């Protein structure tokens, strides 16, 4: 899961970001509405966690702007305003869920997972290429019903490529899927993940090949 966290309090943002990343969630952070809209336009997020009181306005004003951009990503609104009218305003503005500060991080994570599961309702949960089946709901790769043990970033590379088998995925799109915006990315870091993933797929005879497309990116397909 990749989450856009919009929170202007540095301490709160740091705590939430660390807690989510410990649970294998990629987090992009923005502290203002302007920055949040710029990041959201990339369209790579599974959920948005949105504080209401931001330096440049009410966080709720971002939701209709996201919808105008055809970004239907689910939104959880965070606020210190606990009145009924405030909660109703948040939901009426288009938020999918609403949490009042202070809250327990584990509850936020549970709500994120619930929204993420709901978003899969209209999608295929599994896809198969070669002998490998990828289960998007459980984030598992299986060969002959045996789970393939993959480190997080190799799994994210596989997940991104297998969504569009036979099509070239641009290098930039892969990096955006694997790394948070503030991660430092070495020049050959992505290539190293792909190389290790290839070896693991070969070791289990997954029947998949990952081709490097010169100056563009990578393509995954069933081995010929």
C-alpha positions as CSV (number, residue, x, y, z in Angstrom):
1,X,0.0,0.0,0.0
2,X,1.2,3.5,-0.8
3,X,-0.3,6.4,1.4
4,X,-0.2,10.1,1.0
5,X,0.1,11.6,4.5
6,X,-0.9,15.3,4.6
7,X,0.1,16.6,8.1
8,X,1.8,19.9,8.9
9,X,2.9,19.1,12.5
10,X,6.4,17.7,12.1
11,X,6.3,15.4,15.2
12,X,2.9,13.9,14.3
13,X,4.0,13.4,10.7
14,X,7.2,11.7,11.8
15,X,5.5,9.4,14.2
16,X,2.8,8.4,11.7
17,X,5.2,7.9,8.9
18,X,7.5,5.7,11.0
19,X,4.6,3.6,12.3
20,X,3.1,3.0,8.8
21,X,6.5,2.2,7.2
22,X,7.1,-0.4,9.9
23,X,4.0,-2.2,8.5
24,X,5.3,-2.2,5.0
25,X,3.4,0.8,3.8
26,X,5.1,3.4,1.6
27,X,4.4,6.9,2.8
28,X,4.7,10.2,0.9
29,X,4.4,13.2,3.1
30,X,3.2,16.7,2.3
31,X,2.7,19.5,4.8
32,X,0.5,21.9,2.8
33,X,-2.4,21.7,0.5
34,X,-0.3,23.0,-2.5
35,X,2.3,20.3,-2.0
36,X,-0.3,17.6,-1.4
37,X,-2.1,18.4,-4.6
38,X,1.2,18.3,-6.6
39,X,2.1,14.9,-5.1
40,X,-1.5,13.5,-5.5
41,X,-1.5,14.3,-9.2
42,X,1.1,11.5,-9.7
43,X,-1.8,9.2,-9.1
44,X,0.1,6.4,-7.4
45,X,-1.6,6.3,-3.9
46,X,-3.9,3.7,-2.4
47,X,-5.2,6.1,0.3
48,X,-4.9,9.6,1.6
49,X,-4.6,10.6,5.3
50,X,-5.6,14.2,5.5
51,X,-5.3,16.6,8.4
52,X,-7.9,19.4,8.3
53,X,-6.0,22.3,9.8
54,X,-3.2,23.1,7.3
55,X,-1.2,26.3,6.9
56,X,-2.9,27.1,3.5
57,X,-6.4,26.1,4.3
58,X,-8.9,23.4,5.4
59,X,-7.7,20.0,4.3
60,X,-11.2,19.1,3.2
61,X,-10.9,21.6,0.3
62,X,-8.5,19.2,-1.3
63,X,-11.0,16.4,-1.7
64,X,-13.2,18.0,-4.5
65,X,-10.0,19.0,-6.3
66,X,-8.8,15.3,-6.2
67,X,-12.2,14.2,-7.6
68,X,-12.0,16.8,-10.3
69,X,-8.7,15.2,-11.4
70,X,-10.5,11.8,-11.5
71,X,-8.5,10.6,-8.5
72,X,-10.9,8.3,-6.6
73,X,-8.4,7.4,-3.9
74,X,-10.0,6.9,-0.5
75,X,-9.5,9.6,2.1
76,X,-9.3,9.5,5.9
77,X,-9.7,12.9,7.5
78,X,-7.9,13.6,10.7
79,X,-8.9,16.5,13.0
80,X,-8.9,17.8,16.5
81,X,-12.5,19.0,15.9
82,X,-14.7,16.4,17.5
83,X,-18.2,18.0,17.1
84,X,-20.9,16.3,15.2
85,X,-21.2,19.1,12.7
86,X,-17.4,18.8,12.0
87,X,-17.7,15.1,11.4
88,X,-20.7,15.5,9.2
89,X,-18.9,18.2,7.2
90,X,-15.9,15.9,6.7
91,X,-18.0,13.1,5.3
92,X,-20.2,15.4,3.2
93,X,-17.0,16.8,1.7
94,X,-16.2,13.4,0.4
95,X,-14.0,11.8,3.0
96,X,-14.4,8.1,3.3
97,X,-13.6,8.0,7.0
98,X,-13.0,10.4,9.8
99,X,-10.8,10.2,12.9
100,X,-10.6,12.6,15.8
101,X,-7.2,13.4,17.4
102,X,-5.8,12.1,19.6
103,X,-6.1,8.6,18.2
104,X,-4.3,5.2,18.4
105,X,-2.1,4.5,15.4
106,X,-3.2,0.9,15.3
107,X,-6.7,2.0,14.6
108,X,-5.6,4.3,11.8
109,X,-3.8,1.3,10.2
110,X,-6.8,-0.9,10.6
111,X,-9.0,1.7,8.9
112,X,-6.5,2.1,6.1
113,X,-6.5,-1.7,5.5
114,X,-10.3,-1.7,5.5
115,X,-10.4,1.0,2.9
116,X,-7.7,-0.8,0.8
117,X,-9.6,-4.0,0.9
118,X,-12.8,-2.3,-0.2
119,X,-11.0,-0.7,-3.1
120,X,-10.2,-4.2,-4.4
121,X,-13.8,-5.2,-4.6
122,X,-14.1,-4.2,-8.2
123,X,-10.6,-5.5,-9.2
124,X,-9.3,-9.0,-10.0
125,X,-7.6,-10.3,-6.9
126,X,-5.1,-12.6,-8.6
127,X,-3.2,-12.8,-11.9
128,X,-1.1,-15.6,-13.3
129,X,1.9,-15.4,-15.6
130,X,3.9,-18.5,-16.5
131,X,3.7,-20.7,-13.4
132,X,3.5,-17.8,-11.0
133,X,0.3,-16.5,-9.4
134,X,0.3,-13.1,-7.7
135,X,-2.4,-12.5,-5.1
136,X,-2.8,-8.7,-4.8
137,X,-5.0,-8.9,-1.7
138,X,-2.6,-10.8,0.3
139,X,0.5,-9.5,-1.4
140,X,1.8,-13.0,-2.1
141,X,3.6,-14.6,-5.0
142,X,3.0,-18.3,-5.4
143,X,4.6,-21.0,-7.6
144,X,3.0,-24.4,-7.5
145,X,1.0,-23.2,-4.4
146,X,4.3,-22.4,-2.6
147,X,4.8,-18.9,-1.4
148,X,7.8,-17.2,-2.8
149,X,9.7,-15.3,0.0
150,X,10.6,-11.9,-1.4
151,X,12.0,-8.8,0.4
152,X,9.6,-5.8,0.3
153,X,11.2,-4.0,-2.7
154,X,11.5,-7.0,-4.8
155,X,7.9,-7.8,-4.2
156,X,6.9,-4.3,-5.1
157,X,8.9,-4.6,-8.4
158,X,7.1,-7.8,-9.2
159,X,3.7,-6.5,-8.2
160,X,4.1,-3.4,-10.5
161,X,5.4,-5.4,-13.5
162,X,2.8,-8.2,-13.2
163,X,-0.1,-5.8,-13.2
164,X,0.7,-5.2,-16.9
165,X,2.3,-8.3,-18.3
166,X,3.8,-8.0,-21.8
167,X,4.0,-4.2,-21.5
168,X,7.0,-2.0,-20.8
169,X,6.9,-0.3,-17.4
170,X,8.9,2.9,-17.5
171,X,11.8,3.1,-15.1
172,X,10.4,6.2,-13.4
173,X,7.0,4.4,-12.8
174,X,8.8,1.5,-11.1
175,X,10.9,3.8,-8.9
176,X,7.7,5.6,-7.8
177,X,6.1,2.3,-7.0
178,X,9.0,1.0,-5.0
179,X,10.4,4.1,-3.2
180,X,8.9,7.0,-1.2
181,X,9.5,10.4,-2.6
182,X,12.1,11.3,0.1
183,X,14.0,8.0,-0.2
184,X,17.5,8.3,-1.5
185,X,17.8,6.1,-4.7
186,X,21.2,5.0,-5.8
187,X,21.8,5.0,-9.6
188,X,21.7,1.2,-9.9
189,X,19.4,0.4,-6.9
190,X,16.4,-0.5,-9.0
191,X,18.5,-2.7,-11.3
192,X,19.9,-4.6,-8.3
193,X,16.4,-5.4,-7.1
194,X,15.3,-6.5,-10.5
195,X,18.4,-8.7,-10.9
196,X,17.8,-10.4,-7.5
197,X,14.2,-10.9,-8.4
198,X,15.1,-12.5,-11.7
199,X,17.4,-15.0,-10.0
200,X,14.7,-16.0,-7.5
201,X,12.2,-16.5,-10.3
202,X,14.6,-18.6,-12.2
203,X,15.5,-20.7,-9.1
204,X,11.8,-21.7,-8.7
205,X,11.2,-22.2,-12.4
206,X,8.5,-19.6,-12.3
207,X,8.3,-19.5,-16.1
208,X,8.7,-15.7,-16.2
209,X,11.2,-13.5,-17.8
210,X,11.9,-9.8,-17.0
211,X,13.5,-8.0,-19.9
212,X,15.3,-4.7,-19.7
213,X,14.1,-2.3,-22.4
214,X,17.0,-0.1,-23.2
215,X,16.6,3.5,-22.0
216,X,13.0,2.9,-21.0
217,X,12.3,0.3,-18.3
218,X,11.4,-3.3,-17.8
219,X,8.9,-5.8,-19.3
220,X,7.6,-8.9,-17.6
221,X,6.2,-11.8,-19.6
222,X,5.8,-15.6,-19.7
223,X,9.0,-17.3,-20.7
224,X,9.0,-18.6,-24.2
